[in-house]
PDB file of C-alpha atoms in Angstrom:
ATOM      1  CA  UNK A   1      61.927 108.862  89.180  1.00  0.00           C
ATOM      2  CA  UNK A   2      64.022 112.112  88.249  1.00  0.00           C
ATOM      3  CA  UNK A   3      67.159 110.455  88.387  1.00  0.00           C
ATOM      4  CA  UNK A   4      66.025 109.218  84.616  1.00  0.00           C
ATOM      5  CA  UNK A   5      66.466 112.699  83.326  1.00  0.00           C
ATOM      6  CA  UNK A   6      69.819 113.097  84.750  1.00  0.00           C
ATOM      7  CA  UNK A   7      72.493 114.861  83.128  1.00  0.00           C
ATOM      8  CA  UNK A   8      75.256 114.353  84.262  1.00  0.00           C
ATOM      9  CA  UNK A   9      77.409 116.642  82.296  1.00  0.00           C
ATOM     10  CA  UNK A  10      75.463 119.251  84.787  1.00  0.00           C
ATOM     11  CA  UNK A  11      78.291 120.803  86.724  1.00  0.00           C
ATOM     12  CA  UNK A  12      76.119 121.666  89.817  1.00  0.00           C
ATOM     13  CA  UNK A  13      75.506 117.148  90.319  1.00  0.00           C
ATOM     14  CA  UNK A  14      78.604 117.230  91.736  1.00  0.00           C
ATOM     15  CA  UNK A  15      78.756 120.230  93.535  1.00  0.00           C
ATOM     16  CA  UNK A  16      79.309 119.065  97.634  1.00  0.00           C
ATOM     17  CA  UNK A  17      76.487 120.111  99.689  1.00  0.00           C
ATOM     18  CA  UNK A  18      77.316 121.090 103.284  1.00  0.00           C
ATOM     19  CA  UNK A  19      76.167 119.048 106.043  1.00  0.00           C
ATOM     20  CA  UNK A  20      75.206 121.998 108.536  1.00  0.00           C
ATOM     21  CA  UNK A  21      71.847 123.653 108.721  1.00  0.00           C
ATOM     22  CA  UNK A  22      68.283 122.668 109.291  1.00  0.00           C
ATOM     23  CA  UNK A  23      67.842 122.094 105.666  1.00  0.00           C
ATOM     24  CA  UNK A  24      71.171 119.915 104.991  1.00  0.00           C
ATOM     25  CA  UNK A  25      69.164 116.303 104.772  1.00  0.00           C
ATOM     26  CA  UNK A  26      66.487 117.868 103.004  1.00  0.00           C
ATOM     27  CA  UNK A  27      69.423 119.073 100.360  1.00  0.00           C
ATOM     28  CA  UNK A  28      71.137 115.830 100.649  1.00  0.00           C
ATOM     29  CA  UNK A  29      67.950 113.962  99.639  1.00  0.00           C
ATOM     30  CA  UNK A  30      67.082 116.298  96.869  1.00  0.00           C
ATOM     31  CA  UNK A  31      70.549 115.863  95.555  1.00  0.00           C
ATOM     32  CA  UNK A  32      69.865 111.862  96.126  1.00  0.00           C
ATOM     33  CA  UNK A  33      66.556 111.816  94.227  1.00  0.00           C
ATOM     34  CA  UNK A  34      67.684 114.235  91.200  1.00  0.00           C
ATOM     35  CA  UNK A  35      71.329 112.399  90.381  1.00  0.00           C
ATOM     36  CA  UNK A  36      71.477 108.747  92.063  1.00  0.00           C
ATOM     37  CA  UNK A  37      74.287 110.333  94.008  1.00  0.00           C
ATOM     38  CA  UNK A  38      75.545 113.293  96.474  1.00  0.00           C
ATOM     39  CA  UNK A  39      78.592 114.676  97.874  1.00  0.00           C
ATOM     40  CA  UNK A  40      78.292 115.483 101.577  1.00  0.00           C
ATOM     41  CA  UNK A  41      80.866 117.402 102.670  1.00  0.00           C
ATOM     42  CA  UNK A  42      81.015 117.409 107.097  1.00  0.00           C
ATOM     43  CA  UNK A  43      81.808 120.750 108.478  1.00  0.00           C
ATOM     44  CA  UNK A  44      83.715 118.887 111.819  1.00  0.00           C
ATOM     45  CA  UNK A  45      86.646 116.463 111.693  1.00  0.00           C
ATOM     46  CA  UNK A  46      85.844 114.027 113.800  1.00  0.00           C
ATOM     47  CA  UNK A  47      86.157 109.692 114.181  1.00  0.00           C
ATOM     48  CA  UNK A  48      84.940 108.140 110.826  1.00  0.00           C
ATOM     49  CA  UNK A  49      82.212 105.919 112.372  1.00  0.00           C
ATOM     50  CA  UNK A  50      80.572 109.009 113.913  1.00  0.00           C
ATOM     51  CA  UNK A  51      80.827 111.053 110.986  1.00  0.00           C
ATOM     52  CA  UNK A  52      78.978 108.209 109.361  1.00  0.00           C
ATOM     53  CA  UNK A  53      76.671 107.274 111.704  1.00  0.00           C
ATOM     54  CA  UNK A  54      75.646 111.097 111.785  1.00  0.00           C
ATOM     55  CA  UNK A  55      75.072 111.132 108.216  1.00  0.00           C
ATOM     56  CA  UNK A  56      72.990 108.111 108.215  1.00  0.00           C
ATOM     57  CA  UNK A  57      70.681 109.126 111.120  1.00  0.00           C
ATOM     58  CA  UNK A  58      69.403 112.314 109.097  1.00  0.00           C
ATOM     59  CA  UNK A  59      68.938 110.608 106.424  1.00  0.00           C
ATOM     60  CA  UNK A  60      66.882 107.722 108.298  1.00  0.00           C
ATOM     61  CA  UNK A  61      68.707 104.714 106.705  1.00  0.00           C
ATOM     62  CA  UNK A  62      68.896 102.600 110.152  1.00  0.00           C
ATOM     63  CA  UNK A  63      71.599 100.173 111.111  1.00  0.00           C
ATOM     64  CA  UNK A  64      74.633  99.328 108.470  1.00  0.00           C
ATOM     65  CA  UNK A  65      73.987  96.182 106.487  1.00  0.00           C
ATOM     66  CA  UNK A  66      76.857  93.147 106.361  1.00  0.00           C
ATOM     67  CA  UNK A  67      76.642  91.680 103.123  1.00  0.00           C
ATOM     68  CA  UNK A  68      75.415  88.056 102.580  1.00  0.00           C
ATOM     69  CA  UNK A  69      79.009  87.283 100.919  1.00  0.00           C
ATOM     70  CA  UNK A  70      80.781  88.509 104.228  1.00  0.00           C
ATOM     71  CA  UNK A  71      77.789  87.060 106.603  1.00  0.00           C
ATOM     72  CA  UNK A  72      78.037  83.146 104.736  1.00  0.00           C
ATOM     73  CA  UNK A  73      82.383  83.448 104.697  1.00  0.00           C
ATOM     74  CA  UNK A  74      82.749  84.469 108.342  1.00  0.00           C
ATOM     75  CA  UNK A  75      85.304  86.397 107.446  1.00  0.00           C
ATOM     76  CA  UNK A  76      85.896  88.554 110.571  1.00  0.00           C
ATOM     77  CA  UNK A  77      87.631  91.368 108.493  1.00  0.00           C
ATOM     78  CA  UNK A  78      84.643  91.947 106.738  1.00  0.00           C
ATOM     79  CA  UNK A  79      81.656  91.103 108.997  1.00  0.00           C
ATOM     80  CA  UNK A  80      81.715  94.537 110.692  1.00  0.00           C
ATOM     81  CA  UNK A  81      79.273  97.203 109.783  1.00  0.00           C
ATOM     82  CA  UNK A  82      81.779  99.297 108.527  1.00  0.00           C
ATOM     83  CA  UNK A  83      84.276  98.346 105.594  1.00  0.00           C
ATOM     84  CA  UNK A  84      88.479 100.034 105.434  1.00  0.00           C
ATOM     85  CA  UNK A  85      88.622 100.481 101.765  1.00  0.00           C
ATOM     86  CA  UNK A  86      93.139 100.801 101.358  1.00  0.00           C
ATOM     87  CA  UNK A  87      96.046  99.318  99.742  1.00  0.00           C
ATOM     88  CA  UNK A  88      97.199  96.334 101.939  1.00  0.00           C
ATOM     89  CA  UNK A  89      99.658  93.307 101.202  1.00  0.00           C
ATOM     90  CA  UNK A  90      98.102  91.486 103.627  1.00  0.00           C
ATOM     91  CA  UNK A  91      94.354  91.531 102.799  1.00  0.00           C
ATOM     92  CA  UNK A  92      93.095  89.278 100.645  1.00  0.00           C
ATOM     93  CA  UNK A  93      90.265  91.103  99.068  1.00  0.00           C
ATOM     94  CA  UNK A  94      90.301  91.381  95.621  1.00  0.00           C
ATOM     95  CA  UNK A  95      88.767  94.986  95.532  1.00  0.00           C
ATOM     96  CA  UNK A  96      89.511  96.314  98.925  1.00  0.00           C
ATOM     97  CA  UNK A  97      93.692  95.221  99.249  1.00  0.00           C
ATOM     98  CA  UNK A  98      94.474  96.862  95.789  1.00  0.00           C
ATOM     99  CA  UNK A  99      95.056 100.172  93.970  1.00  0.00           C
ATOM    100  CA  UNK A 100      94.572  98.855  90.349  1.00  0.00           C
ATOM    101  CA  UNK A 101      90.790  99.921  88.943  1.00  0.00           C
ATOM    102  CA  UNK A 102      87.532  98.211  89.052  1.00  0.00           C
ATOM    103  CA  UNK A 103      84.979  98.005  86.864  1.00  0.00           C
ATOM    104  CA  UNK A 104      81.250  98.344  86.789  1.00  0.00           C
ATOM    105  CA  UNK A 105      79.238  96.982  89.472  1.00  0.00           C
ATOM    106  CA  UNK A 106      77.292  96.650  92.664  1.00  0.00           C
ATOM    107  CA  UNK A 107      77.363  96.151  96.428  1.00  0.00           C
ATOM    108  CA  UNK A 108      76.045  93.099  97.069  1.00  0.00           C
ATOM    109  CA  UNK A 109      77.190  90.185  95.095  1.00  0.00           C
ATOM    110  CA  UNK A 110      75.324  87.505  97.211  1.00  0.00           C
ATOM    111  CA  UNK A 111      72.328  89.708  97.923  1.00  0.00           C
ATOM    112  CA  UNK A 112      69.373  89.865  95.633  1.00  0.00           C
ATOM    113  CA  UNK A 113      68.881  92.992  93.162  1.00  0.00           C
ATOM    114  CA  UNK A 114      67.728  95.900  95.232  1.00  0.00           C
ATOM    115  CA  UNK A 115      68.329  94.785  98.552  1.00  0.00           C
ATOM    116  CA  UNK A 116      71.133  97.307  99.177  1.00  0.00           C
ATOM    117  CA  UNK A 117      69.850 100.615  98.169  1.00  0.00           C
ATOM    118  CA  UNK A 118      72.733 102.907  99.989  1.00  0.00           C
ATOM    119  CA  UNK A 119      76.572 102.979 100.321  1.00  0.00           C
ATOM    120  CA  UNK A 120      78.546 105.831 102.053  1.00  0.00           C
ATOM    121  CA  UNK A 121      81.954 105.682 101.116  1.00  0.00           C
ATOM    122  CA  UNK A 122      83.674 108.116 103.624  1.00  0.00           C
ATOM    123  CA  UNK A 123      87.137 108.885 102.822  1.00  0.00           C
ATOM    124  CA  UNK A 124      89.548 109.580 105.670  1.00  0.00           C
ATOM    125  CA  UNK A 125      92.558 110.173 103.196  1.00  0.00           C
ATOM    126  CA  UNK A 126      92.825 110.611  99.305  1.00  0.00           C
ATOM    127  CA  UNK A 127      95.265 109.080  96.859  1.00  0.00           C
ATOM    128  CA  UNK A 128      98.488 110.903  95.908  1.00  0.00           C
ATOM    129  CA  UNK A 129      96.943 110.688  92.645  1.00  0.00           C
ATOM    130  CA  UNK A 130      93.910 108.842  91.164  1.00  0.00           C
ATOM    131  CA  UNK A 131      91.860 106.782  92.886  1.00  0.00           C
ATOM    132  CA  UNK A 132      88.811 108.753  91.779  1.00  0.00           C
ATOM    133  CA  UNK A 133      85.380 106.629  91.547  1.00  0.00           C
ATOM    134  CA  UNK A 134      83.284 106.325  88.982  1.00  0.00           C
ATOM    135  CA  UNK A 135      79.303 106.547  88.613  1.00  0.00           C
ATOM    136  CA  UNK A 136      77.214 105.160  85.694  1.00  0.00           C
ATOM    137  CA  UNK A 137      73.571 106.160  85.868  1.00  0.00           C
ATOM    138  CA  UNK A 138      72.697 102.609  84.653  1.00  0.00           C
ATOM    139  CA  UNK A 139      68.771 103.278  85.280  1.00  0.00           C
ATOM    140  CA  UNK A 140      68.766 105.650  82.873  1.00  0.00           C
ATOM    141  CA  UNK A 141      70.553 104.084  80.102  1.00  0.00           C
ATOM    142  CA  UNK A 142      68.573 101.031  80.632  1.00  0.00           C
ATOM    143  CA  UNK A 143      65.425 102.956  80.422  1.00  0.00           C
ATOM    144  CA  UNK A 144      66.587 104.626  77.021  1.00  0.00           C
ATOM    145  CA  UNK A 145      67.571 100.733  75.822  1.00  0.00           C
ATOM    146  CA  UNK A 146      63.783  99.858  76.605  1.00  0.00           C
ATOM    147  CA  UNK A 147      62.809 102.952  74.338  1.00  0.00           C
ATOM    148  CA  UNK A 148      65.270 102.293  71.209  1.00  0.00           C
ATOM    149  CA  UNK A 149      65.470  98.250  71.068  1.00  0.00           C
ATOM    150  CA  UNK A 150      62.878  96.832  73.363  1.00  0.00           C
ATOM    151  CA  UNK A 151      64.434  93.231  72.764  1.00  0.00           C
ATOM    152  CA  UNK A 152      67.764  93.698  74.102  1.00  0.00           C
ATOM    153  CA  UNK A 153      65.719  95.628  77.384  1.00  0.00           C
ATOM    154  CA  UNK A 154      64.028  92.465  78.071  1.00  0.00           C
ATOM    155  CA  UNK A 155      67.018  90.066  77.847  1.00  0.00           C
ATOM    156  CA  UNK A 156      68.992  92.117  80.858  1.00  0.00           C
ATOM    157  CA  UNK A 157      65.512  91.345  82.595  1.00  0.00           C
ATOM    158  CA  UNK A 158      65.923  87.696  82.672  1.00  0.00           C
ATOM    159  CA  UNK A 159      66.611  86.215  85.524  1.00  0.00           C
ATOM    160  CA  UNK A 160      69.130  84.163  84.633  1.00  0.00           C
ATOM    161  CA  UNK A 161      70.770  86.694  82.837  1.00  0.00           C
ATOM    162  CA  UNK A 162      73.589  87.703  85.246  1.00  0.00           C
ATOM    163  CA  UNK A 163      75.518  85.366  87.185  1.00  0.00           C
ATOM    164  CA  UNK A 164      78.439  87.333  89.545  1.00  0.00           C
ATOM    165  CA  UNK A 165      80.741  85.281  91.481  1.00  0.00           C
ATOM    166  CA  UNK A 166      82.986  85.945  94.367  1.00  0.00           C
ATOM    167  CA  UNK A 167      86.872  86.613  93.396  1.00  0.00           C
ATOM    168  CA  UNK A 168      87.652  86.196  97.399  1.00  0.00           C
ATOM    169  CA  UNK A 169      89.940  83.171  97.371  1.00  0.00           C
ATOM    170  CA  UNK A 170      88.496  80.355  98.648  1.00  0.00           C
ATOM    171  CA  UNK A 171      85.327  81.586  97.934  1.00  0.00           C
ATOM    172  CA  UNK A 172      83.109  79.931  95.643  1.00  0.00           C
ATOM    173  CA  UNK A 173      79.952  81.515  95.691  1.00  0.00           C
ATOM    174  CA  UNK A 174      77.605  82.504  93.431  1.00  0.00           C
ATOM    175  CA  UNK A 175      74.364  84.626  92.282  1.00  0.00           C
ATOM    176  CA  UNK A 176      72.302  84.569  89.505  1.00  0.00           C
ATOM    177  CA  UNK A 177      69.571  87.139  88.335  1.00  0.00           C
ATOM    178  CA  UNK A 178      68.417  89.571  85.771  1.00  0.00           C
ATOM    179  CA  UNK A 179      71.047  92.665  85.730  1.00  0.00           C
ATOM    180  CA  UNK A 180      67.594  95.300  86.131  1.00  0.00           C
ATOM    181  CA  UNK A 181      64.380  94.933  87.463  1.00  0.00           C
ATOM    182  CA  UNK A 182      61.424  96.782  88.278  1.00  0.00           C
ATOM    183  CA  UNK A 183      60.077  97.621  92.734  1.00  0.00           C
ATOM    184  CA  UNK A 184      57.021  96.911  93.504  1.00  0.00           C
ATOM    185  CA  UNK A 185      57.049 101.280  93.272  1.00  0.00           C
ATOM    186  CA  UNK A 186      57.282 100.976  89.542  1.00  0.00           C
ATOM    187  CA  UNK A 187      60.776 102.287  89.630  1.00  0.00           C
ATOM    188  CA  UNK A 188      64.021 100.582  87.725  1.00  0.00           C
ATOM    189  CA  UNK A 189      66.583  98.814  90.277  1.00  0.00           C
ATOM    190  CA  UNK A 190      69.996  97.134  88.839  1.00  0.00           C
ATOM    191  CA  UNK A 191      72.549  95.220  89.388  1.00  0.00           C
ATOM    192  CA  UNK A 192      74.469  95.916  86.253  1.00  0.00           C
ATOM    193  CA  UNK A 193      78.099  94.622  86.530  1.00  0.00           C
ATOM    194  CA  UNK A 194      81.001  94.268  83.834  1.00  0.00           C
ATOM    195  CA  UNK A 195      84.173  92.880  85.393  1.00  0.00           C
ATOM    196  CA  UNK A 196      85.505  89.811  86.411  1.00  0.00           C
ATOM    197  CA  UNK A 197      83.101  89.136  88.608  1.00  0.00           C
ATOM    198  CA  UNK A 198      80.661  87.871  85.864  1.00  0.00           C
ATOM    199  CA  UNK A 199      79.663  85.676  83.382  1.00  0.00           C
ATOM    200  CA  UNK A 200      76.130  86.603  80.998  1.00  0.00           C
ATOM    201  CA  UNK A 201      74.134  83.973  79.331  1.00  0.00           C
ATOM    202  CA  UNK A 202      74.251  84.749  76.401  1.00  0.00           C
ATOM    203  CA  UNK A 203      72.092  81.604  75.621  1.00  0.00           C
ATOM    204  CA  UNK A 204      68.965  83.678  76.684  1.00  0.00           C
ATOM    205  CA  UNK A 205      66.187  84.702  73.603  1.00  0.00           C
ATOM    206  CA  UNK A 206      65.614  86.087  71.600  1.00  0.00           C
ATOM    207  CA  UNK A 207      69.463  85.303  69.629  1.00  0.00           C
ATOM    208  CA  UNK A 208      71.837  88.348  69.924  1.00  0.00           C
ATOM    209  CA  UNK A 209      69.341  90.032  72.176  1.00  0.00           C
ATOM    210  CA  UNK A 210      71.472  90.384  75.437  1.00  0.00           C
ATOM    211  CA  UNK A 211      74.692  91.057  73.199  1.00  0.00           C
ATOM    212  CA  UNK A 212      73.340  94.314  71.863  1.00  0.00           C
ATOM    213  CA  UNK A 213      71.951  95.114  75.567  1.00  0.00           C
ATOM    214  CA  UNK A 214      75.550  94.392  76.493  1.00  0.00           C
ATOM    215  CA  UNK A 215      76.512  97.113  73.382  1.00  0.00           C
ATOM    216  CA  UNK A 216      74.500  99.626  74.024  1.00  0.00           C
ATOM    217  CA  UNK A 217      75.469  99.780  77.618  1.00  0.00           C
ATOM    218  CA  UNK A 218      78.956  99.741  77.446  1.00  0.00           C
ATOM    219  CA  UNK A 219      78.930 102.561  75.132  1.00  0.00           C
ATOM    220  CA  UNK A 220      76.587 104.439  77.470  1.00  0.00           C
ATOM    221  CA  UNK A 221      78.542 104.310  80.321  1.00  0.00           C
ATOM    222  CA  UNK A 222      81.148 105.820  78.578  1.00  0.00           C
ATOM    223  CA  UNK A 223      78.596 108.714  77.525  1.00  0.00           C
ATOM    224  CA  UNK A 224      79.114 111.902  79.889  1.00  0.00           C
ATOM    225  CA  UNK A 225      75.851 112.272  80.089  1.00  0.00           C
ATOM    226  CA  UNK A 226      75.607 108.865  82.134  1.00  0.00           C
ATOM    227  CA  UNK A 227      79.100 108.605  83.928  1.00  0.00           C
ATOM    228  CA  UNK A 228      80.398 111.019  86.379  1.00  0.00           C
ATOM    229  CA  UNK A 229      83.472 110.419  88.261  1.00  0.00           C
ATOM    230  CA  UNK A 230      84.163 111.585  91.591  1.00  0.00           C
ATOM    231  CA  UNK A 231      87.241 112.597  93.974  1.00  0.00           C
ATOM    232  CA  UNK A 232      86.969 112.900  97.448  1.00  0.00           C
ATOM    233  CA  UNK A 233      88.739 114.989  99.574  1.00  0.00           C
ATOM    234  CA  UNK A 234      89.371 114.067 103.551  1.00  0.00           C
ATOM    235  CA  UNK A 235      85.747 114.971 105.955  1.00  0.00           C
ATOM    236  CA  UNK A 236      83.794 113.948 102.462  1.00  0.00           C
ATOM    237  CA  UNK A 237      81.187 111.247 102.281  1.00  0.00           C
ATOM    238  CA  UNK A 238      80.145 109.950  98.436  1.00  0.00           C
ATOM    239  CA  UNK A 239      76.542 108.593  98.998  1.00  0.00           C
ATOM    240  CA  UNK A 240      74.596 107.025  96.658  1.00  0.00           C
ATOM    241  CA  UNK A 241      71.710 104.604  95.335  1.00  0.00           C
ATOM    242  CA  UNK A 242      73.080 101.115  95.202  1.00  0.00           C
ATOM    243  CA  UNK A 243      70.089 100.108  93.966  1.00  0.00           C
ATOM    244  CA  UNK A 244      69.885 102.353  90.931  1.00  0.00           C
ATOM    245  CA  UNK A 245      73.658 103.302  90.238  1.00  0.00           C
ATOM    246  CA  UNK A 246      76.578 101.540  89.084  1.00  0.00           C
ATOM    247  CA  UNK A 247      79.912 102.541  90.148  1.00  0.00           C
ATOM    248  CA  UNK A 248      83.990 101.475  89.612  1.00  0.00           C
ATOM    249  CA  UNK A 249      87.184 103.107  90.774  1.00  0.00           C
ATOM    250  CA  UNK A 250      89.811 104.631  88.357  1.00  0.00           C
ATOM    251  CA  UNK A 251      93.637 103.184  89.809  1.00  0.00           C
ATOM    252  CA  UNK A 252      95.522 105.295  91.917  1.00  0.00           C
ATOM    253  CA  UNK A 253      99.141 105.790  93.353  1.00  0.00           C
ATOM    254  CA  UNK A 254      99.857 105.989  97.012  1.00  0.00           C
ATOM    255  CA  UNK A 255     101.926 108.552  99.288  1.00  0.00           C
ATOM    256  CA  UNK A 256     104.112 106.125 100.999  1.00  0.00           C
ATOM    257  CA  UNK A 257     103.089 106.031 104.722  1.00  0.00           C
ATOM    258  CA  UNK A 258      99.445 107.598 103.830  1.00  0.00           C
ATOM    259  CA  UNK A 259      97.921 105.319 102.294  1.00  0.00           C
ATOM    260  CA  UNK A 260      94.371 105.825 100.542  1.00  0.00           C
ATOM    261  CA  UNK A 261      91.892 104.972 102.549  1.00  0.00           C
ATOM    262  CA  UNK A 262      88.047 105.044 102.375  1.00  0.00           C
ATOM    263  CA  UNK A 263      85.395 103.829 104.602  1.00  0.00           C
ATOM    264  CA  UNK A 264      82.602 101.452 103.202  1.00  0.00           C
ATOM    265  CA  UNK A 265      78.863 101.626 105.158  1.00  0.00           C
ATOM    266  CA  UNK A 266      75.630  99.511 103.404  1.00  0.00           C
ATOM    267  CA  UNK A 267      72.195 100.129 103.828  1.00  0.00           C
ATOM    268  CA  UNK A 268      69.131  98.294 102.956  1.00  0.00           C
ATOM    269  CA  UNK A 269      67.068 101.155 103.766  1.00  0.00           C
ATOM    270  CA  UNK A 270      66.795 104.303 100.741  1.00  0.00           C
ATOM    271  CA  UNK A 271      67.377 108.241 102.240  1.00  0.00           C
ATOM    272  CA  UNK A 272      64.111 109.484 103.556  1.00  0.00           C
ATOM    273  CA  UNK A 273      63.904 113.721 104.290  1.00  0.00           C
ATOM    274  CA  UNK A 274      62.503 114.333 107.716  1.00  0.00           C
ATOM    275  CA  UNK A 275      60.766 117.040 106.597  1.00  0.00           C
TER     276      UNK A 275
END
């Protein structure tokens, strides 16, 4: 799993790769594999769905997933395979409606750790200023944790360790679960989260175990070498492993009339080349 060895104070992990070419999946998926994340910038303007649907067909991640939060609610704004991520009075979703930031966490907040392993946020139009988002490489931190204080590791593997709740109101749902975990490939998966969307147990053993997990991440993700953050310019598509990558938004400002605005698509499947 390279993406433990990521740096990402490495310019070049950032660095959009074109989608054109025979070998632009291939690149993608490299890109994917080496950093948690990739910048895919799409030579032609053209409707958002299609640019996203094109992106996800090379990269043989299948249908877009509706999250179990979205699926259970009915909420008809929200059960469509693709998500408008913009400032709006009138929406009612906490992290969607709003241009303050958000911190650390994961698609998914009903669904069970490493069910979604890919977003694509697409963005159609950019903040006047801010709005960038955020990546924590919280695989790798974690697996440095399990190296320097094997305790604390093995409390964020409990699963009743994390418990997120929905913010939606009206909405009183829940999910417990450990905050990482291992596939059945051996590889680390998380659902790290540190918001307001949580609540750790703190009762968990050994005493003080999941407090100095709790530490040692929240200093890490402050570390450059863990937390990248990310602006998007219009025909640019942020894709990355939900299932091994945290990620928040820094807040933004708005051009009156032109509002930011960002396109949300889920996947349970992981990027595939099809070479």
């Amino acid at each position: 799993m390279r993406q433990l060895r990521a740096d990402f104070t490495d310019p070049r992990c950032a660095q959009p790769v074109d989608f054109v070419g025979r070998d632009a999946a291939d690149r993608l998926v490299w890109s994917l594999e080496q950093y948690g994340f990739v910048v895919a910038a799409l030579a032609e303007a053209g409707p958002p769905e299609a640019q996203i649907t094109a992106l996800s067909a090379v990269l043989g991640l299948g249908d877009p997933y509706i999250p179990a939060l979205y699926r259970y609610a009915e909420m008809k704004e929200y059960s469509a395979s693709y998500s408008n991520i913009r400032s709006n009075p009138q929406d009612h979703h906490p992290g969607f409606s709003t241009t303050a930031s958000q911190g650390w966490h994961v698609d998914g907040l009903l669904d069970k750790i490493g069910e979604i392993k890919t977003t694509i946020l697409y963005c159609v139009r950019a903040a006047q200023q801010g709005g960038e988002t955020l990546l924590f490489n919280s695989v790798a931190a974690f697996a440095e944790l399990r190296e320097e204080d094997p305790a604390a590791a093995t409390a964020l593997l409990s699963p009743d360790a994390l418990k997120r709740r929905s913010t939606i109101p009206a909405m009183d749902m829940t999910s417990t679960g450990p905050a990482f975990s291992v596939d059945p490939d051996g590889n680390y998966i998380t659902r790290y989260t540190d918001n307001d969307t949580c609540t750790w147990n703190f009762s968990a053993d050994p005493v003080g175990a999941l407090r100095a997990a709790l530490d040692f991440l929240r200093a890490a993700s402050e570390d450059p070498r863990y937390q990248r953050s990310v602006r998007l310019s219009p025909g640019q598509a942020l894709i990355f492993r939900n299932d091994r990558m945290s990620h928040g938004r820094r807040s933004y400002k708005d051009t009156p009339g032109a509002r930011r605005h960002l396109i949300r698509a889920l996947y349970v499947n992981a990027p595939v080349s099809p070479s």
